[in-house]
PDB file of C-alpha atoms in Angstrom:
ATOM      1  CA  MET A   1      15.637  -1.801 -77.951  1.00  0.00           C
ATOM      2  CA  GLU A   2      17.095  -1.541 -74.448  1.00  0.00           C
ATOM      3  CA  PRO A   3      20.097  -3.716 -73.698  1.00  0.00           C
ATOM      4  CA  ALA A   4      19.529  -6.677 -71.422  1.00  0.00           C
ATOM      5  CA  THR A   5      20.746  -6.097 -67.931  1.00  0.00           C
ATOM      6  CA  GLY A   6      20.655  -9.689 -66.791  1.00  0.00           C
ATOM      7  CA  PHE A   7      18.412  -8.819 -63.866  1.00  0.00           C
ATOM      8  CA  GLU A   8      15.028  -9.304 -65.482  1.00  0.00           C
ATOM      9  CA  ASP A   9      14.486 -12.719 -63.946  1.00  0.00           C
ATOM     10  CA  GLU A  10      16.030 -11.930 -60.606  1.00  0.00           C
ATOM     11  CA  LYS A  11      13.629 -12.380 -57.699  1.00  0.00           C
ATOM     12  CA  ILE A  12      14.069 -10.327 -54.574  1.00  0.00           C
ATOM     13  CA  VAL A  13      13.204 -12.447 -51.599  1.00  0.00           C
ATOM     14  CA  LYS A  14      12.341 -10.691 -48.385  1.00  0.00           C
ATOM     15  CA  ILE A  15      13.337 -12.631 -45.315  1.00  0.00           C
ATOM     16  CA  GLU A  16      10.932 -12.009 -42.505  1.00  0.00           C
ATOM     17  CA  LYS A  17      12.442 -11.946 -39.049  1.00  0.00           C
ATOM     18  CA  PHE A  18      10.258 -13.505 -36.393  1.00  0.00           C
ATOM     19  CA  ASP A  19      10.639 -12.433 -32.780  1.00  0.00           C
ATOM     20  CA  SER A  20      11.285 -15.074 -30.157  1.00  0.00           C
ATOM     21  CA  THR A  21       8.744 -15.878 -27.459  1.00  0.00           C
ATOM     22  CA  TRP A  22      10.748 -13.898 -24.921  1.00  0.00           C
ATOM     23  CA  THR A  23      10.961 -10.843 -27.175  1.00  0.00           C
ATOM     24  CA  ILE A  24       7.241 -10.904 -27.883  1.00  0.00           C
ATOM     25  CA  ALA A  25       6.485 -11.304 -24.172  1.00  0.00           C
ATOM     26  CA  ARG A  26       8.793  -8.427 -23.271  1.00  0.00           C
ATOM     27  CA  LYS A  27       7.143  -6.106 -25.794  1.00  0.00           C
ATOM     28  CA  LYS A  28       3.668  -7.056 -24.581  1.00  0.00           C
ATOM     29  CA  PHE A  29       4.621  -6.603 -20.931  1.00  0.00           C
ATOM     30  CA  VAL A  30       6.158  -3.156 -21.576  1.00  0.00           C
ATOM     31  CA  LYS A  31       2.819  -2.052 -23.054  1.00  0.00           C
ATOM     32  CA  ASN A  32       1.046  -3.160 -19.866  1.00  0.00           C
ATOM     33  CA  LYS A  33       1.010   0.090 -17.874  1.00  0.00           C
ATOM     34  CA  ILE A  34      -0.247  -1.455 -14.638  1.00  0.00           C
ATOM     35  CA  GLY A  35       2.335  -4.219 -14.870  1.00  0.00           C
ATOM     36  CA  MET A  36       5.201  -1.795 -15.515  1.00  0.00           C
ATOM     37  CA  ILE A  37       4.165   0.555 -12.688  1.00  0.00           C
ATOM     38  CA  SER A  38       3.867  -2.422 -10.344  1.00  0.00           C
ATOM     39  CA  LEU A  39       7.290  -3.720 -11.396  1.00  0.00           C
ATOM     40  CA  CYS A  40       8.909  -0.317 -10.744  1.00  0.00           C
ATOM     41  CA  LEU A  41       7.201  -0.078  -7.346  1.00  0.00           C
ATOM     42  CA  LEU A  42       8.267  -3.616  -6.440  1.00  0.00           C
ATOM     43  CA  LEU A  43      11.886  -2.949  -7.428  1.00  0.00           C
ATOM     44  CA  PHE A  44      11.828   0.258  -5.379  1.00  0.00           C
ATOM     45  CA  ILE A  45      10.530  -1.587  -2.301  1.00  0.00           C
ATOM     46  CA  ILE A  46      13.151  -4.317  -2.693  1.00  0.00           C
ATOM     47  CA  ALA A  47      15.987  -1.819  -3.183  1.00  0.00           C
ATOM     48  CA  PHE A  48      14.742   0.321  -0.281  1.00  0.00           C
ATOM     49  CA  SER A  49      14.549  -2.704   2.052  1.00  0.00           C
ATOM     50  CA  PHE A  50      17.920  -4.225   1.171  1.00  0.00           C
ATOM     51  CA  LEU A  51      19.990  -1.056   0.758  1.00  0.00           C
ATOM     52  CA  GLY A  52      18.402   0.879   3.622  1.00  0.00           C
ATOM     53  CA  PRO A  53      20.047  -1.126   6.454  1.00  0.00           C
ATOM     54  CA  PHE A  54      23.485  -0.373   4.964  1.00  0.00           C
ATOM     55  CA  ILE A  55      22.752   3.365   4.867  1.00  0.00           C
ATOM     56  CA  LEU A  56      20.881   3.701   8.174  1.00  0.00           C
ATOM     57  CA  THR A  57      23.051   1.723  10.568  1.00  0.00           C
ATOM     58  CA  ASP A  58      21.469   2.744  13.890  1.00  0.00           C
ATOM     59  CA  ASP A  59      20.795  -0.017  16.416  1.00  0.00           C
ATOM     60  CA  ILE A  60      17.162  -1.046  15.969  1.00  0.00           C
ATOM     61  CA  THR A  61      17.124  -3.301  19.062  1.00  0.00           C
ATOM     62  CA  ARG A  62      18.159  -0.645  21.553  1.00  0.00           C
ATOM     63  CA  ILE A  63      15.351   0.347  23.929  1.00  0.00           C
ATOM     64  CA  HIS A  64      14.715   4.018  24.754  1.00  0.00           C
ATOM     65  CA  THR A  65      12.187   4.195  27.568  1.00  0.00           C
ATOM     66  CA  ASP A  66      12.101   7.986  27.388  1.00  0.00           C
ATOM     67  CA  LYS A  67      10.944   7.917  23.754  1.00  0.00           C
ATOM     68  CA  SER A  68       8.148   5.354  23.897  1.00  0.00           C
ATOM     69  CA  ASN A  69       5.059   5.789  21.695  1.00  0.00           C
ATOM     70  CA  LEU A  70       6.153   9.069  20.142  1.00  0.00           C
ATOM     71  CA  GLU A  71       4.084  10.352  17.215  1.00  0.00           C
ATOM     72  CA  PRO A  72       5.710  10.846  13.786  1.00  0.00           C
ATOM     73  CA  SER A  73       8.026  13.841  13.706  1.00  0.00           C
ATOM     74  CA  SER A  74      11.073  15.196  11.909  1.00  0.00           C
ATOM     75  CA  GLU A  75      13.286  13.157  14.251  1.00  0.00           C
ATOM     76  CA  HIS A  76      11.264   9.943  13.967  1.00  0.00           C
ATOM     77  CA  TRP A  77       9.454   9.896  10.628  1.00  0.00           C
ATOM     78  CA  PHE A  78       7.184   6.957  11.503  1.00  0.00           C
ATOM     79  CA  GLY A  79       7.171   7.594  15.251  1.00  0.00           C
ATOM     80  CA  THR A  80       8.355   5.081  17.875  1.00  0.00           C
ATOM     81  CA  ASP A  81       6.900   1.954  19.464  1.00  0.00           C
ATOM     82  CA  ARG A  82       6.309   1.232  23.150  1.00  0.00           C
ATOM     83  CA  ASN A  83      10.017   0.477  23.612  1.00  0.00           C
ATOM     84  CA  GLY A  84      11.109   3.731  22.011  1.00  0.00           C
ATOM     85  CA  ARG A  85      12.459   2.065  18.867  1.00  0.00           C
ATOM     86  CA  ASP A  86      12.283   4.049  15.636  1.00  0.00           C
ATOM     87  CA  MET A  87       9.487   2.645  13.437  1.00  0.00           C
ATOM     88  CA  PHE A  88      11.011   3.900  10.195  1.00  0.00           C
ATOM     89  CA  LEU A  89      14.210   1.919  10.804  1.00  0.00           C
ATOM     90  CA  ARG A  90      12.256  -1.139  11.931  1.00  0.00           C
ATOM     91  CA  THR A  91      10.083  -0.975   8.802  1.00  0.00           C
ATOM     92  CA  ILE A  92      13.183  -0.984   6.591  1.00  0.00           C
ATOM     93  CA  HIS A  93      14.841  -3.851   8.457  1.00  0.00           C
ATOM     94  CA  GLY A  94      11.519  -5.692   8.644  1.00  0.00           C
ATOM     95  CA  GLY A  95      11.175  -5.428   4.880  1.00  0.00           C
ATOM     96  CA  LYS A  96      14.599  -7.005   4.428  1.00  0.00           C
ATOM     97  CA  VAL A  97      13.618  -9.974   6.605  1.00  0.00           C
ATOM     98  CA  SER A  98      10.167 -10.479   5.041  1.00  0.00           C
ATOM     99  CA  LEU A  99      11.428 -10.127   1.470  1.00  0.00           C
ATOM    100  CA  THR A 100      14.382 -12.440   2.151  1.00  0.00           C
ATOM    101  CA  ILE A 101      12.019 -15.122   3.407  1.00  0.00           C
ATOM    102  CA  GLY A 102       9.740 -14.657   0.392  1.00  0.00           C
ATOM    103  CA  ILE A 103      12.483 -14.534  -2.257  1.00  0.00           C
ATOM    104  CA  VAL A 104      14.642 -17.393  -0.927  1.00  0.00           C
ATOM    105  CA  SER A 105      11.601 -19.602  -0.318  1.00  0.00           C
ATOM    106  CA  MET A 106      10.283 -18.810  -3.789  1.00  0.00           C
ATOM    107  CA  PHE A 107      13.558 -19.819  -5.463  1.00  0.00           C
ATOM    108  CA  ALA A 108      13.912 -22.977  -3.360  1.00  0.00           C
ATOM    109  CA  VAL A 109      10.323 -24.111  -3.976  1.00  0.00           C
ATOM    110  CA  THR A 110      10.520 -23.299  -7.685  1.00  0.00           C
ATOM    111  CA  ILE A 111      13.749 -25.266  -8.164  1.00  0.00           C
ATOM    112  CA  ILE A 112      12.571 -28.276  -6.139  1.00  0.00           C
ATOM    113  CA  GLY A 113       9.103 -28.340  -7.704  1.00  0.00           C
ATOM    114  CA  SER A 114      10.364 -27.846 -11.264  1.00  0.00           C
ATOM    115  CA  THR A 115      12.975 -30.587 -10.901  1.00  0.00           C
ATOM    116  CA  ILE A 116      10.568 -33.110  -9.413  1.00  0.00           C
ATOM    117  CA  GLY A 117       7.813 -32.265 -11.897  1.00  0.00           C
ATOM    118  CA  ALA A 118      10.180 -32.489 -14.871  1.00  0.00           C
ATOM    119  CA  ILE A 119      11.526 -35.893 -13.776  1.00  0.00           C
ATOM    120  CA  ALA A 120       8.018 -37.269 -13.212  1.00  0.00           C
ATOM    121  CA  GLY A 121       6.700 -35.955 -16.525  1.00  0.00           C
ATOM    122  CA  TYR A 122       9.685 -37.050 -18.609  1.00  0.00           C
ATOM    123  CA  PHE A 123      10.109 -40.612 -17.349  1.00  0.00           C
ATOM    124  CA  GLY A 124       6.443 -41.382 -16.697  1.00  0.00           C
ATOM    125  CA  GLY A 125       5.334 -44.884 -15.749  1.00  0.00           C
ATOM    126  CA  MET A 126       6.082 -46.189 -12.277  1.00  0.00           C
ATOM    127  CA  MET A 127       8.375 -43.300 -11.392  1.00  0.00           C
ATOM    128  CA  ASP A 128       5.672 -40.812 -12.305  1.00  0.00           C
ATOM    129  CA  ASN A 129       3.116 -42.653 -10.171  1.00  0.00           C
ATOM    130  CA  LEU A 130       5.406 -42.821  -7.145  1.00  0.00           C
ATOM    131  CA  ILE A 131       6.421 -39.170  -7.350  1.00  0.00           C
ATOM    132  CA  MET A 132       2.882 -37.934  -7.880  1.00  0.00           C
ATOM    133  CA  ARG A 133       1.487 -40.000  -4.995  1.00  0.00           C
ATOM    134  CA  PHE A 134       4.146 -38.527  -2.722  1.00  0.00           C
ATOM    135  CA  THR A 135       3.303 -35.072  -4.089  1.00  0.00           C
ATOM    136  CA  ASP A 136      -0.386 -35.661  -3.337  1.00  0.00           C
ATOM    137  CA  PHE A 137       0.582 -36.635   0.207  1.00  0.00           C
ATOM    138  CA  VAL A 138       2.551 -33.401   0.668  1.00  0.00           C
ATOM    139  CA  LEU A 139      -0.353 -31.365  -0.703  1.00  0.00           C
ATOM    140  CA  THR A 140      -2.824 -32.947   1.742  1.00  0.00           C
ATOM    141  CA  ILE A 141      -0.764 -31.975   4.800  1.00  0.00           C
ATOM    142  CA  PRO A 142      -2.484 -29.139   6.741  1.00  0.00           C
ATOM    143  CA  PHE A 143      -0.073 -26.404   5.718  1.00  0.00           C
ATOM    144  CA  THR A 144      -0.503 -23.931   8.573  1.00  0.00           C
ATOM    145  CA  VAL A 145      -0.695 -26.531  11.354  1.00  0.00           C
ATOM    146  CA  PHE A 146       2.361 -28.431  10.124  1.00  0.00           C
ATOM    147  CA  ILE A 147       4.340 -25.206   9.725  1.00  0.00           C
ATOM    148  CA  ILE A 148       3.550 -24.204  13.310  1.00  0.00           C
ATOM    149  CA  VAL A 149       4.657 -27.593  14.662  1.00  0.00           C
ATOM    150  CA  LEU A 150       7.764 -27.957  12.499  1.00  0.00           C
ATOM    151  CA  ASN A 151       8.805 -24.346  12.964  1.00  0.00           C
ATOM    152  CA  THR A 152       8.498 -24.725  16.734  1.00  0.00           C
ATOM    153  CA  ILE A 153      10.775 -27.799  16.588  1.00  0.00           C
ATOM    154  CA  LEU A 154      13.353 -26.065  14.393  1.00  0.00           C
ATOM    155  CA  LEU A 155      13.443 -23.039  16.674  1.00  0.00           C
ATOM    156  CA  GLY A 156      15.060 -25.298  19.274  1.00  0.00           C
ATOM    157  CA  TYR A 157      18.237 -25.463  17.205  1.00  0.00           C
ATOM    158  CA  GLU A 158      20.581 -22.527  17.632  1.00  0.00           C
ATOM    159  CA  ARG A 159      21.775 -22.675  14.026  1.00  0.00           C
ATOM    160  CA  VAL A 160      18.262 -22.737  12.593  1.00  0.00           C
ATOM    161  CA  THR A 161      16.443 -19.795  14.079  1.00  0.00           C
ATOM    162  CA  GLY A 162      14.263 -16.947  12.952  1.00  0.00           C
ATOM    163  CA  MET A 163      13.691 -16.517   9.272  1.00  0.00           C
ATOM    164  CA  TRP A 164      15.741 -19.571   8.236  1.00  0.00           C
ATOM    165  CA  SER A 165      13.396 -21.929  10.054  1.00  0.00           C
ATOM    166  CA  LEU A 166      10.497 -20.480   8.043  1.00  0.00           C
ATOM    167  CA  ILE A 167      12.465 -20.785   4.802  1.00  0.00           C
ATOM    168  CA  ILE A 168      13.185 -24.475   5.495  1.00  0.00           C
ATOM    169  CA  VAL A 169       9.536 -25.170   6.317  1.00  0.00           C
ATOM    170  CA  PHE A 170       8.221 -23.347   3.240  1.00  0.00           C
ATOM    171  CA  SER A 171      10.726 -25.157   1.018  1.00  0.00           C
ATOM    172  CA  LEU A 172       9.797 -28.587   2.373  1.00  0.00           C
ATOM    173  CA  LEU A 173       6.043 -28.133   2.014  1.00  0.00           C
ATOM    174  CA  GLY A 174       5.472 -25.705  -0.833  1.00  0.00           C
ATOM    175  CA  TRP A 175       6.809 -27.451  -3.947  1.00  0.00           C
ATOM    176  CA  GLY A 176       3.814 -29.712  -4.629  1.00  0.00           C
ATOM    177  CA  SER A 177       1.738 -27.324  -6.738  1.00  0.00           C
ATOM    178  CA  VAL A 178       4.753 -26.321  -8.860  1.00  0.00           C
ATOM    179  CA  ALA A 179       5.636 -29.979  -9.462  1.00  0.00           C
ATOM    180  CA  ARG A 180       2.126 -30.778 -10.707  1.00  0.00           C
ATOM    181  CA  ILE A 181       2.036 -27.814 -13.101  1.00  0.00           C
ATOM    182  CA  VAL A 182       5.512 -28.487 -14.519  1.00  0.00           C
ATOM    183  CA  ARG A 183       4.746 -32.204 -14.897  1.00  0.00           C
ATOM    184  CA  SER A 184       1.616 -31.488 -16.942  1.00  0.00           C
ATOM    185  CA  LYS A 185       3.564 -29.193 -19.277  1.00  0.00           C
ATOM    186  CA  ILE A 186       6.435 -31.673 -19.642  1.00  0.00           C
ATOM    187  CA  LEU A 187       4.028 -34.499 -20.533  1.00  0.00           C
ATOM    188  CA  SER A 188       2.860 -32.590 -23.596  1.00  0.00           C
ATOM    189  CA  GLU A 189       6.231 -31.050 -24.421  1.00  0.00           C
ATOM    190  CA  LYS A 190       8.188 -34.327 -24.475  1.00  0.00           C
ATOM    191  CA  GLU A 191       6.192 -35.586 -27.471  1.00  0.00           C
ATOM    192  CA  ASN A 192       7.581 -32.869 -29.737  1.00  0.00           C
ATOM    193  CA  GLU A 193      10.010 -33.699 -32.518  1.00  0.00           C
ATOM    194  CA  TYR A 194      13.040 -31.984 -30.998  1.00  0.00           C
ATOM    195  CA  VAL A 195      12.840 -34.248 -27.931  1.00  0.00           C
ATOM    196  CA  LEU A 196      12.458 -37.360 -30.060  1.00  0.00           C
ATOM    197  CA  ALA A 197      15.421 -36.244 -32.177  1.00  0.00           C
ATOM    198  CA  ALA A 198      17.560 -35.730 -29.069  1.00  0.00           C
ATOM    199  CA  LYS A 199      16.655 -39.202 -27.852  1.00  0.00           C
ATOM    200  CA  SER A 200      17.469 -40.779 -31.223  1.00  0.00           C
ATOM    201  CA  ILE A 201      21.064 -39.487 -31.160  1.00  0.00           C
ATOM    202  CA  GLY A 202      21.619 -40.803 -27.646  1.00  0.00           C
ATOM    203  CA  THR A 203      21.409 -37.592 -25.630  1.00  0.00           C
ATOM    204  CA  LYS A 204      21.309 -38.242 -21.898  1.00  0.00           C
ATOM    205  CA  SER A 205      17.978 -37.787 -20.181  1.00  0.00           C
ATOM    206  CA  SER A 206      19.442 -35.235 -17.778  1.00  0.00           C
ATOM    207  CA  LYS A 207      20.567 -33.053 -20.688  1.00  0.00           C
ATOM    208  CA  ILE A 208      17.227 -33.368 -22.474  1.00  0.00           C
ATOM    209  CA  ILE A 209      15.435 -32.217 -19.324  1.00  0.00           C
ATOM    210  CA  SER A 210      17.820 -29.387 -18.446  1.00  0.00           C
ATOM    211  CA  ARG A 211      18.650 -28.082 -21.940  1.00  0.00           C
ATOM    212  CA  HIS A 212      15.457 -28.726 -23.889  1.00  0.00           C
ATOM    213  CA  LEU A 213      12.390 -29.291 -21.730  1.00  0.00           C
ATOM    214  CA  ILE A 214      12.920 -26.899 -18.813  1.00  0.00           C
ATOM    215  CA  PRO A 215      13.751 -23.881 -21.053  1.00  0.00           C
ATOM    216  CA  ASN A 216      10.577 -24.509 -23.059  1.00  0.00           C
ATOM    217  CA  VAL A 217       8.351 -24.537 -19.969  1.00  0.00           C
ATOM    218  CA  MET A 218      10.204 -21.674 -18.279  1.00  0.00           C
ATOM    219  CA  THR A 219       7.410 -19.205 -19.026  1.00  0.00           C
ATOM    220  CA  ILE A 220       4.890 -21.028 -16.824  1.00  0.00           C
ATOM    221  CA  ILE A 221       7.559 -21.470 -14.139  1.00  0.00           C
ATOM    222  CA  ILE A 222       8.247 -17.717 -14.035  1.00  0.00           C
ATOM    223  CA  VAL A 223       4.555 -16.908 -13.656  1.00  0.00           C
ATOM    224  CA  GLN A 224       4.198 -19.434 -10.823  1.00  0.00           C
ATOM    225  CA  ALA A 225       7.302 -18.056  -9.125  1.00  0.00           C
ATOM    226  CA  THR A 226       5.855 -14.539  -8.936  1.00  0.00           C
ATOM    227  CA  LEU A 227       2.675 -15.850  -7.330  1.00  0.00           C
ATOM    228  CA  LEU A 228       4.709 -17.906  -4.839  1.00  0.00           C
ATOM    229  CA  LEU A 229       6.637 -14.803  -3.802  1.00  0.00           C
ATOM    230  CA  ALA A 230       3.411 -13.068  -2.783  1.00  0.00           C
ATOM    231  CA  LEU A 231       2.179 -16.219  -1.038  1.00  0.00           C
ATOM    232  CA  TYR A 232       5.250 -16.573   1.184  1.00  0.00           C
ATOM    233  CA  ILE A 233       5.363 -12.910   2.155  1.00  0.00           C
ATOM    234  CA  VAL A 234       1.738 -13.192   3.293  1.00  0.00           C
ATOM    235  CA  ALA A 235       2.465 -16.520   5.034  1.00  0.00           C
ATOM    236  CA  GLU A 236       5.377 -15.007   6.963  1.00  0.00           C
ATOM    237  CA  ALA A 237       3.250 -12.038   7.981  1.00  0.00           C
ATOM    238  CA  GLY A 238       0.415 -14.267   9.177  1.00  0.00           C
ATOM    239  CA  LEU A 239       2.626 -16.675  11.136  1.00  0.00           C
ATOM    240  CA  SER A 240       4.650 -13.869  12.721  1.00  0.00           C
ATOM    241  CA  PHE A 241       1.425 -12.053  13.613  1.00  0.00           C
ATOM    242  CA  ILE A 242       0.221 -15.015  15.679  1.00  0.00           C
ATOM    243  CA  GLY A 243       3.650 -15.448  17.258  1.00  0.00           C
ATOM    244  CA  VAL A 244       5.004 -18.580  15.541  1.00  0.00           C
ATOM    245  CA  GLY A 245       7.040 -16.960  12.780  1.00  0.00           C
ATOM    246  CA  VAL A 246      10.022 -14.644  13.083  1.00  0.00           C
ATOM    247  CA  PRO A 247      10.934 -14.004  16.761  1.00  0.00           C
ATOM    248  CA  PRO A 248       9.959 -10.565  18.111  1.00  0.00           C
ATOM    249  CA  ASP A 249      13.597  -9.518  18.605  1.00  0.00           C
ATOM    250  CA  THR A 250      14.071  -9.716  14.805  1.00  0.00           C
ATOM    251  CA  PRO A 251      11.828  -7.148  13.094  1.00  0.00           C
ATOM    252  CA  SER A 252       9.671  -8.287  10.179  1.00  0.00           C
ATOM    253  CA  TRP A 253       6.537  -6.804   8.717  1.00  0.00           C
ATOM    254  CA  GLY A 254       4.572  -9.654  10.252  1.00  0.00           C
ATOM    255  CA  ASN A 255       5.707  -9.410  13.862  1.00  0.00           C
ATOM    256  CA  MET A 256       5.537  -5.595  13.702  1.00  0.00           C
ATOM    257  CA  LEU A 257       1.804  -6.039  13.170  1.00  0.00           C
ATOM    258  CA  MET A 258       1.568  -7.949  16.465  1.00  0.00           C
ATOM    259  CA  GLU A 259       1.285  -4.583  18.194  1.00  0.00           C
ATOM    260  CA  ALA A 260      -2.033  -4.035  16.397  1.00  0.00           C
ATOM    261  CA  ARG A 261      -3.618  -6.769  18.505  1.00  0.00           C
ATOM    262  CA  GLN A 262      -3.796  -4.266  21.360  1.00  0.00           C
ATOM    263  CA  THR A 263      -6.936  -2.154  21.216  1.00  0.00           C
ATOM    264  CA  ASP A 264      -5.160   1.010  22.373  1.00  0.00           C
ATOM    265  CA  VAL A 265      -2.532   0.690  19.624  1.00  0.00           C
ATOM    266  CA  LEU A 266      -5.122  -0.123  16.970  1.00  0.00           C
ATOM    267  CA  LYS A 267      -7.247   2.917  17.789  1.00  0.00           C
ATOM    268  CA  ASN A 268      -4.856   5.551  19.091  1.00  0.00           C
ATOM    269  CA  LYS A 269      -1.390   4.703  17.749  1.00  0.00           C
ATOM    270  CA  PRO A 270      -1.789   3.943  14.037  1.00  0.00           C
ATOM    271  CA  TRP A 271       1.816   4.910  13.275  1.00  0.00           C
ATOM    272  CA  ILE A 272       2.933   1.654  14.937  1.00  0.00           C
ATOM    273  CA  TRP A 273       1.019  -0.741  12.668  1.00  0.00           C
ATOM    274  CA  VAL A 274       0.142   1.252   9.534  1.00  0.00           C
ATOM    275  CA  PRO A 275       3.679   1.353   7.988  1.00  0.00           C
ATOM    276  CA  PRO A 276       4.199  -2.442   7.897  1.00  0.00           C
ATOM    277  CA  ALA A 277       0.583  -2.973   6.831  1.00  0.00           C
ATOM    278  CA  VAL A 278       0.966  -0.520   3.938  1.00  0.00           C
ATOM    279  CA  CYS A 279       4.286  -2.113   2.903  1.00  0.00           C
ATOM    280  CA  ILE A 280       2.775  -5.596   2.860  1.00  0.00           C
ATOM    281  CA  THR A 281      -0.262  -4.396   0.896  1.00  0.00           C
ATOM    282  CA  LEU A 282       1.759  -2.518  -1.730  1.00  0.00           C
ATOM    283  CA  THR A 283       4.226  -5.389  -2.115  1.00  0.00           C
ATOM    284  CA  ILE A 284       1.526  -8.035  -2.561  1.00  0.00           C
ATOM    285  CA  LEU A 285      -0.473  -5.898  -4.985  1.00  0.00           C
ATOM    286  CA  SER A 286       2.653  -5.153  -7.022  1.00  0.00           C
ATOM    287  CA  ILE A 287       3.628  -8.819  -7.203  1.00  0.00           C
ATOM    288  CA  ASN A 288       0.121  -9.874  -8.223  1.00  0.00           C
ATOM    289  CA  PHE A 289      -0.102  -7.228 -10.953  1.00  0.00           C
ATOM    290  CA  VAL A 290       3.347  -8.209 -12.238  1.00  0.00           C
ATOM    291  CA  GLY A 291       2.298 -11.867 -12.229  1.00  0.00           C
ATOM    292  CA  GLU A 292      -0.886 -11.116 -14.147  1.00  0.00           C
ATOM    293  CA  GLY A 293       1.097  -9.013 -16.599  1.00  0.00           C
ATOM    294  CA  LEU A 294       3.577 -11.844 -17.177  1.00  0.00           C
ATOM    295  CA  LYS A 295       0.742 -14.325 -17.619  1.00  0.00           C
ATOM    296  CA  ASP A 296      -0.843 -12.148 -20.325  1.00  0.00           C
ATOM    297  CA  ALA A 297       2.546 -11.454 -21.926  1.00  0.00           C
ATOM    298  CA  PHE A 298       3.405 -15.130 -22.304  1.00  0.00           C
ATOM    299  CA  ASP A 299      -0.125 -16.065 -23.442  1.00  0.00           C
ATOM    300  CA  PRO A 300      -0.050 -16.419 -27.269  1.00  0.00           C
ATOM    301  CA  LYS A 301      -3.797 -15.756 -27.444  1.00  0.00           C
ATOM    302  CA  THR A 302      -3.443 -12.185 -26.197  1.00  0.00           C
ATOM    303  CA  THR A 303      -2.527  -9.461 -28.653  1.00  0.00           C
ATOM    304  CA  LYS A 304      -1.915  -6.577 -26.247  1.00  0.00           C
TER     305      LYS A 304
END
């Protein structure tokens, strides 16, 4: 008879470790090849646009009448425009302006919209009604027309010129859709037990919103933010193209495309308008693919 070891009745319990939502989303996004390629391309464009002006410090506003409309060459990679300005340098500086407008506007709109939507959804009642009616009013304003008018007014102030006037306009008018989405998520999220428990121990409403509710709806906010970034880059390009966005003396991808309105440039000088057009297209496609990848990654119904 074998001696008793004292371990016959011992039960080995395996503790399963569950990944957090963020970890699961990261793993799913990494497996998304299109999303990862788009993210790498987007980061390259951003780094190229913001670091390029510090490396290539030539004056992009200086006019060289003897070098106007030169074709691409080893000296001027993207050729020159009608004023003899190097298109490669202008494309880099234009990317910095366009991306700055898109990124700053995206952050401003996301913060404003998320804050307003969270307050409306958490408190409900009369406050919710008042905030949502004001939000509906903002959403019914003709976006393009109001931007043209307000941007024209702001351009009269010396301290608010160029890209900052567009950023202010986008921030004032663009938060409505974010507020509605965040409010709808907060309305369902605030009924969970952890919120009720925080209320029962006397936690301030501001802390419940900032420390509990906002982090739990952050996934939908991130997805919306990526889509807003693409929207504002396109909006800047469109407004600058028609002459009411960034002033012509400040290069942006949008106002660089203004040259394409001339038939001779459109047909015979593609090097003037193709570079900014390609940059806008690649940037928007990359952002959209990244946004779709994030949406699938944070969706619990998807398995890949």
